């Protein structure tokens, strides 16, 4: 939990919360219960939450208020769940979406 | 990073240059610009880039495109899982 801010100048000390473990892409991580999944992953220095379906470029937290869907991951098998809005629960299984096999846009050059 | 390389639509990775070129060559309205470049058709439903695509079409497009209506909010306004549609969602 190296990146976690434990003593915020304004918000003060981080009050003690229950630590829970969860897996992200088959690796074990720990975070505090009911904190946002995106924050828990960030505290574990994971910024790339998924890869773009078309270009494979790595994507992560952008708006962090559930507006832009950049942080969508699949949680316990359910796809397209926004990590920044989901409270962390014990042994959650989180997987990131990756690049899709067939591109959508390859028709453009011939079509234009 | 030059202005032209700036990504306007994150979901479809459409750059400002692409929008400009398409709007100029086809002098399109906002809707046509969206149809041609896919900007605004991504997973987030245009939340990030709708207004910018509108602006580009309005400023660059022809006189006629200035009177055109701006991009609308296409249903479903939030991504919906087929699981939930199918009914056995939670």
PDB file of N, CA, C and O in Angstrom, chain B residues 19-48:
ATOM      1  N   UNK B  19     -11.408  15.043 -37.086  1.00  0.00           N
ATOM      2  CA  UNK B  19     -12.699  15.739 -37.088  1.00  0.00           C
ATOM      3  C   UNK B  19     -12.642  16.930 -38.045  1.00  0.00           C
ATOM      4  O   UNK B  19     -13.532  17.137 -38.869  1.00  0.00           O
ATOM      5  N   UNK B  20     -11.551  17.701 -37.948  1.00  0.00           N
ATOM      6  CA  UNK B  20     -11.411  18.896 -38.789  1.00  0.00           C
ATOM      7  C   UNK B  20     -11.412  18.517 -40.262  1.00  0.00           C
ATOM      8  O   UNK B  20     -12.185  19.062 -41.061  1.00  0.00           O
ATOM      9  N   UNK B  21     -10.564  17.540 -40.602  1.00  0.00           N
ATOM     10  CA  UNK B  21     -10.454  17.177 -42.024  1.00  0.00           C
ATOM     11  C   UNK B  21     -11.797  16.710 -42.567  1.00  0.00           C
ATOM     12  O   UNK B  21     -12.246  17.146 -43.620  1.00  0.00           O
ATOM     13  N   UNK B  22     -12.466  15.834 -41.797  1.00  0.00           N
ATOM     14  CA  UNK B  22     -13.748  15.314 -42.286  1.00  0.00           C
ATOM     15  C   UNK B  22     -14.757  16.448 -42.416  1.00  0.00           C
ATOM     16  O   UNK B  22     -15.483  16.549 -43.399  1.00  0.00           O
ATOM     17  N   UNK B  23     -14.784  17.332 -41.407  1.00  0.00           N
ATOM     18  CA  UNK B  23     -15.775  18.420 -41.432  1.00  0.00           C
ATOM     19  C   UNK B  23     -15.512  19.340 -42.621  1.00  0.00           C
ATOM     20  O   UNK B  23     -16.449  19.824 -43.265  1.00  0.00           O
ATOM     21  N   UNK B  24     -14.223  19.551 -42.952  1.00  0.00           N
ATOM     22  CA  UNK B  24     -13.903  20.462 -44.051  1.00  0.00           C
ATOM     23  C   UNK B  24     -14.194  19.801 -45.405  1.00  0.00           C
ATOM     24  O   UNK B  24     -14.899  20.341 -46.244  1.00  0.00           O
ATOM     25  N   UNK B  25     -13.699  18.550 -45.586  1.00  0.00           N
ATOM     26  CA  UNK B  25     -13.857  17.941 -46.913  1.00  0.00           C
ATOM     27  C   UNK B  25     -15.323  17.688 -47.230  1.00  0.00           C
ATOM     28  O   UNK B  25     -15.773  17.875 -48.346  1.00  0.00           O
ATOM     29  N   UNK B  26     -16.123  17.297 -46.213  1.00  0.00           N
ATOM     30  CA  UNK B  26     -17.520  16.962 -46.544  1.00  0.00           C
ATOM     31  C   UNK B  26     -18.478  18.061 -46.086  1.00  0.00           C
ATOM     32  O   UNK B  26     -19.693  17.922 -46.210  1.00  0.00           O
ATOM     33  N   UNK B  27     -17.923  19.133 -45.480  1.00  0.00           N
ATOM     34  CA  UNK B  27     -18.702  20.236 -44.861  1.00  0.00           C
ATOM     35  C   UNK B  27     -19.979  19.677 -44.233  1.00  0.00           C
ATOM     36  O   UNK B  27     -21.103  19.972 -44.636  1.00  0.00           O
ATOM     37  N   UNK B  28     -19.730  18.826 -43.210  1.00  0.00           N
ATOM     38  CA  UNK B  28     -20.896  18.081 -42.713  1.00  0.00           C
ATOM     39  C   UNK B  28     -21.500  18.735 -41.467  1.00  0.00           C
ATOM     40  O   UNK B  28     -20.853  19.523 -40.793  1.00  0.00           O
ATOM     41  N   UNK B  29     -22.721  18.350 -41.205  1.00  0.00           N
ATOM     42  CA  UNK B  29     -23.414  18.769 -39.982  1.00  0.00           C
ATOM     43  C   UNK B  29     -22.883  17.897 -38.855  1.00  0.00           C
ATOM     44  O   UNK B  29     -22.141  16.947 -39.069  1.00  0.00           O
ATOM     45  N   UNK B  30     -23.280  18.225 -37.622  1.00  0.00           N
ATOM     46  CA  UNK B  30     -22.768  17.489 -36.465  1.00  0.00           C
ATOM     47  C   UNK B  30     -23.082  16.005 -36.610  1.00  0.00           C
ATOM     48  O   UNK B  30     -22.240  15.143 -36.401  1.00  0.00           O
ATOM     49  N   UNK B  31     -24.319  15.717 -37.040  1.00  0.00           N
ATOM     50  CA  UNK B  31     -24.717  14.305 -37.117  1.00  0.00           C
ATOM     51  C   UNK B  31     -23.891  13.568 -38.167  1.00  0.00           C
ATOM     52  O   UNK B  31     -23.401  12.460 -37.944  1.00  0.00           O
ATOM     53  N   UNK B  32     -23.662  14.235 -39.295  1.00  0.00           N
ATOM     54  CA  UNK B  32     -22.886  13.567 -40.352  1.00  0.00           C
ATOM     55  C   UNK B  32     -21.448  13.373 -39.897  1.00  0.00           C
ATOM     56  O   UNK B  32     -20.833  12.337 -40.154  1.00  0.00           O
ATOM     57  N   UNK B  33     -20.921  14.379 -39.166  1.00  0.00           N
ATOM     58  CA  UNK B  33     -19.543  14.260 -38.680  1.00  0.00           C
ATOM     59  C   UNK B  33     -19.435  13.054 -37.737  1.00  0.00           C
ATOM     60  O   UNK B  33     -18.498  12.266 -37.801  1.00  0.00           O
ATOM     61  N   UNK B  34     -20.456  12.893 -36.919  1.00  0.00           N
ATOM     62  CA  UNK B  34     -20.482  11.748 -36.001  1.00  0.00           C
ATOM     63  C   UNK B  34     -20.548  10.455 -36.801  1.00  0.00           C
ATOM     64  O   UNK B  34     -19.813   9.501 -36.542  1.00  0.00           O
ATOM     65  N   UNK B  35     -21.386  10.418 -37.827  1.00  0.00           N
ATOM     66  CA  UNK B  35     -21.530   9.187 -38.604  1.00  0.00           C
ATOM     67  C   UNK B  35     -20.238   8.865 -39.350  1.00  0.00           C
ATOM     68  O   UNK B  35     -19.845   7.716 -39.470  1.00  0.00           O
ATOM     69  N   UNK B  36     -19.545   9.901 -39.823  1.00  0.00           N
ATOM     70  CA  UNK B  36     -18.349   9.632 -40.619  1.00  0.00           C
ATOM     71  C   UNK B  36     -17.159   9.244 -39.760  1.00  0.00           C
ATOM     72  O   UNK B  36     -16.348   8.401 -40.164  1.00  0.00           O
ATOM     73  N   UNK B  37     -17.037   9.844 -38.561  1.00  0.00           N
ATOM     74  CA  UNK B  37     -15.808   9.589 -37.800  1.00  0.00           C
ATOM     75  C   UNK B  37     -16.056   8.676 -36.597  1.00  0.00           C
ATOM     76  O   UNK B  37     -15.121   8.317 -35.898  1.00  0.00           O
ATOM     77  N   UNK B  38     -17.294   8.353 -36.319  1.00  0.00           N
ATOM     78  CA  UNK B  38     -17.668   7.541 -35.147  1.00  0.00           C
ATOM     79  C   UNK B  38     -17.430   8.277 -33.823  1.00  0.00           C
ATOM     80  O   UNK B  38     -17.621   7.712 -32.758  1.00  0.00           O
ATOM     81  N   UNK B  39     -17.023   9.572 -33.889  1.00  0.00           N
ATOM     82  CA  UNK B  39     -16.835  10.323 -32.638  1.00  0.00           C
ATOM     83  C   UNK B  39     -18.204  10.514 -32.001  1.00  0.00           C
ATOM     84  O   UNK B  39     -19.127  10.982 -32.650  1.00  0.00           O
ATOM     85  N   UNK B  40     -18.332  10.062 -30.751  1.00  0.00           N
ATOM     86  CA  UNK B  40     -19.616  10.217 -30.078  1.00  0.00           C
ATOM     87  C   UNK B  40     -20.421   8.936 -30.087  1.00  0.00           C
ATOM     88  O   UNK B  40     -21.483   8.850 -29.501  1.00  0.00           O
ATOM     89  N   UNK B  41     -19.869   7.912 -30.749  1.00  0.00           N
ATOM     90  CA  UNK B  41     -20.601   6.633 -30.815  1.00  0.00           C
ATOM     91  C   UNK B  41     -19.994   5.610 -29.877  1.00  0.00           C
ATOM     92  O   UNK B  41     -20.298   4.437 -29.967  1.00  0.00           O
ATOM     93  N   UNK B  42     -19.094   6.044 -29.027  1.00  0.00           N
ATOM     94  CA  UNK B  42     -18.361   5.067 -28.221  1.00  0.00           C
ATOM     95  C   UNK B  42     -19.147   4.604 -27.019  1.00  0.00           C
ATOM     96  O   UNK B  42     -20.324   4.936 -26.842  1.00  0.00           O
ATOM     97  N   UNK B  43     -18.470   3.863 -26.178  1.00  0.00           N
ATOM     98  CA  UNK B  43     -19.096   3.221 -25.029  1.00  0.00           C
ATOM     99  C   UNK B  43     -19.722   4.247 -24.100  1.00  0.00           C
ATOM    100  O   UNK B  43     -20.770   4.020 -23.511  1.00  0.00           O
ATOM    101  N   UNK B  44     -19.119   5.422 -23.974  1.00  0.00           N
ATOM    102  CA  UNK B  44     -19.643   6.389 -22.991  1.00  0.00           C
ATOM    103  C   UNK B  44     -20.805   7.160 -23.571  1.00  0.00           C
ATOM    104  O   UNK B  44     -21.408   7.980 -22.906  1.00  0.00           O
ATOM    105  N   UNK B  45     -21.161   6.948 -24.826  1.00  0.00           N
ATOM    106  CA  UNK B  45     -22.354   7.569 -25.372  1.00  0.00           C
ATOM    107  C   UNK B  45     -22.192   9.048 -25.629  1.00  0.00           C
ATOM    108  O   UNK B  45     -23.148   9.809 -25.565  1.00  0.00           O
ATOM    109  N   UNK B  46     -20.966   9.479 -25.896  1.00  0.00           N
ATOM    110  CA  UNK B  46     -20.779  10.882 -26.263  1.00  0.00           C
ATOM    111  C   UNK B  46     -20.650  11.810 -25.072  1.00  0.00           C
ATOM    112  O   UNK B  46     -20.593  13.019 -25.216  1.00  0.00           O
ATOM    113  N   UNK B  47     -20.555  11.237 -23.869  1.00  0.00           N
ATOM    114  CA  UNK B  47     -20.474  12.111 -22.684  1.00  0.00           C
ATOM    115  C   UNK B  47     -19.269  13.034 -22.789  1.00  0.00           C
ATOM    116  O   UNK B  47     -19.365  14.223 -22.475  1.00  0.00           O
ATOM    117  N   UNK B  48     -18.142  12.495 -23.239  1.00  0.00           N
ATOM    118  CA  UNK B  48     -16.926  13.312 -23.226  1.00  0.00           C
ATOM    119  C   UNK B  48     -16.863  14.241 -24.426  1.00  0.00           C
ATOM    120  O   UNK B  48     -16.405  15.360 -24.315  1.00  0.00           O
TER     121      UNK B  48
END
